[in-house]
C-alpha cells in the first residue's frame, strides 16, 4: 500500500471536480496517476453555492440522482424596490450536493485506476531531471515522483506558486461569500432567486438556491475590496434571513471565496498544468466555477495524454492546453470581466430599472444576455463606465 | 499588533489565504495558521474575512 518513492506518470494535486476529472481521464488513457487531497474527506466542508448548468455535468460524467438536490427551470431577479422579473431557462440547471458529487467523482477516478489518497498534503515540490519530486505529509510522510503535474488546489493554490506561478489575487478580483443552508422555508423549488442592491448585496448579489421543496442555500458574495470587518458577507446574509425567513432552521454554514479575475495567463509551464479555480477559471460576474472546472480538467487530461505519448511534457507542448481552454470556456469567461467591473458599480436605481424593464418582456423571452443588455441600455451611466473599462 | 484567528468563527473558506500579499497564511484543512514571521499586519485578512473571524489585536 505504501506509495513511498513510487513513480507516477501524473500526480494531480487536489480532488475537487477539476482534479478528479483530470486524474480519471488520464488514467483511462492508460497512464499511472495519483490524486492527492489535503482534506481528510473529499467534498467537505463544502465551499460552494452548488449551482451548475446541467449540460456541463452530462458532458463530463454519468449524472447520479443522489447528486441532484433540485432541478431549476428559471430564475427570479429581485430589485431593491422589491419588484421581480422572471427568466425561464432554455436548458435546466441543477443545484447539487457538492459533498456527494466531489466524493463520487473521486471514486470514478479510483475506478479508472487512479491511486487516490486523502489527508495527504503536497507541501513541497522539487524539480528533478525531467520530472518532479512531490513531498507529501498528512497521515503519512512520503515522496512520490511524477513526470507531469496537474495543479488543482483551488482558490488558495499553494502549489502554483511553488512552480513559480503567482496566483495572489487583488481584493477586487476575489469574491468573498457566505451562505446558510436552511430548512423549513416557503420557496419556489424550481426557481433560483437573485437579489441585487445595497440593502442585501452591495457590489455583489445575494442568492436563494433551492436544495429541496422546503430548503435552500441562502447566501451572498461581494468583492473582497468592498468587505469590511463589520459589514461582511455573513452580515448581509443574516440580514436577508432575518427579513425573509426569520424562523428558518440553519443546518449548514458555508463560507467560500471565488476568483473574479481573468483566467491565469500562465496556466501551464514545463511539466505542469493548472486547472479549475487555481487557474482562475470561474466566471468573474456570476462566480460560477463547476462547469469550467470540469471542462478544464478534461482538457488538461487530453493535453497531458498527448504529451505523455510524445514523451515530451515541455512548455511548448503543454501550451496546447491553454489554447484549448481559451477556445472552449476561457475567452467567453474573460469577456465577463469588464461586465463585472461595471456591475460592482450598479446603484439601486440601476437594479430597479433593469428588473422593471426585464419584467415586462415575458419570462420565456428573458435570457442572461437580455438581462445584461437591458441593464446597460437603460442606464447611460453604466454604459459610460463599461466603455471606459473596455477602452482602458 | 498581532493577527489572531477566532477558530470558533472561521469557516475555512481560504479567501484570506488567496489574498495575503506576504503568503503568511496557510489553511490546513479547517485550521487557519498565521506565520507571524511573514505577516506584516496590513489588516487585509481582517477586512475581507466573510465571517469576521480575524482580529488585529493591539498587544
PDB file of C-alpha atoms in Angstrom, chain B residues 40-58:
ATOM      1  CA  UNK B  40       3.303  42.495   8.192  1.00  0.00           C
ATOM      2  CA  UNK B  41      -0.035  43.182   9.967  1.00  0.00           C
ATOM      3  CA  UNK B  42      -1.503  45.022   6.976  1.00  0.00           C
ATOM      4  CA  UNK B  43      -5.011  44.036   8.115  1.00  0.00           C
ATOM      5  CA  UNK B  44      -6.256  42.882   4.697  1.00  0.00           C
ATOM      6  CA  UNK B  45      -7.343  39.474   6.019  1.00  0.00           C
ATOM      7  CA  UNK B  46      -9.291  41.111   8.860  1.00  0.00           C
ATOM      8  CA  UNK B  47     -11.167  43.268   6.361  1.00  0.00           C
ATOM      9  CA  UNK B  48     -12.033  40.585   3.810  1.00  0.00           C
ATOM     10  CA  UNK B  49     -12.981  37.671   6.063  1.00  0.00           C
ATOM     11  CA  UNK B  50     -16.623  36.803   5.175  1.00  0.00           C
ATOM     12  CA  UNK B  51     -17.381  35.638   8.705  1.00  0.00           C
ATOM     13  CA  UNK B  52     -15.410  38.188  10.747  1.00  0.00           C
ATOM     14  CA  UNK B  53     -13.067  35.583  12.208  1.00  0.00           C
ATOM     15  CA  UNK B  54      -9.821  37.577  12.073  1.00  0.00           C
ATOM     16  CA  UNK B  55      -8.799  40.304  14.529  1.00  0.00           C
ATOM     17  CA  UNK B  56      -5.827  42.572  14.697  1.00  0.00           C
ATOM     18  CA  UNK B  57      -5.128  42.699  18.394  1.00  0.00           C
ATOM     19  CA  UNK B  58      -3.134  45.556  19.813  1.00  0.00           C
TER      20      UNK B  58
END
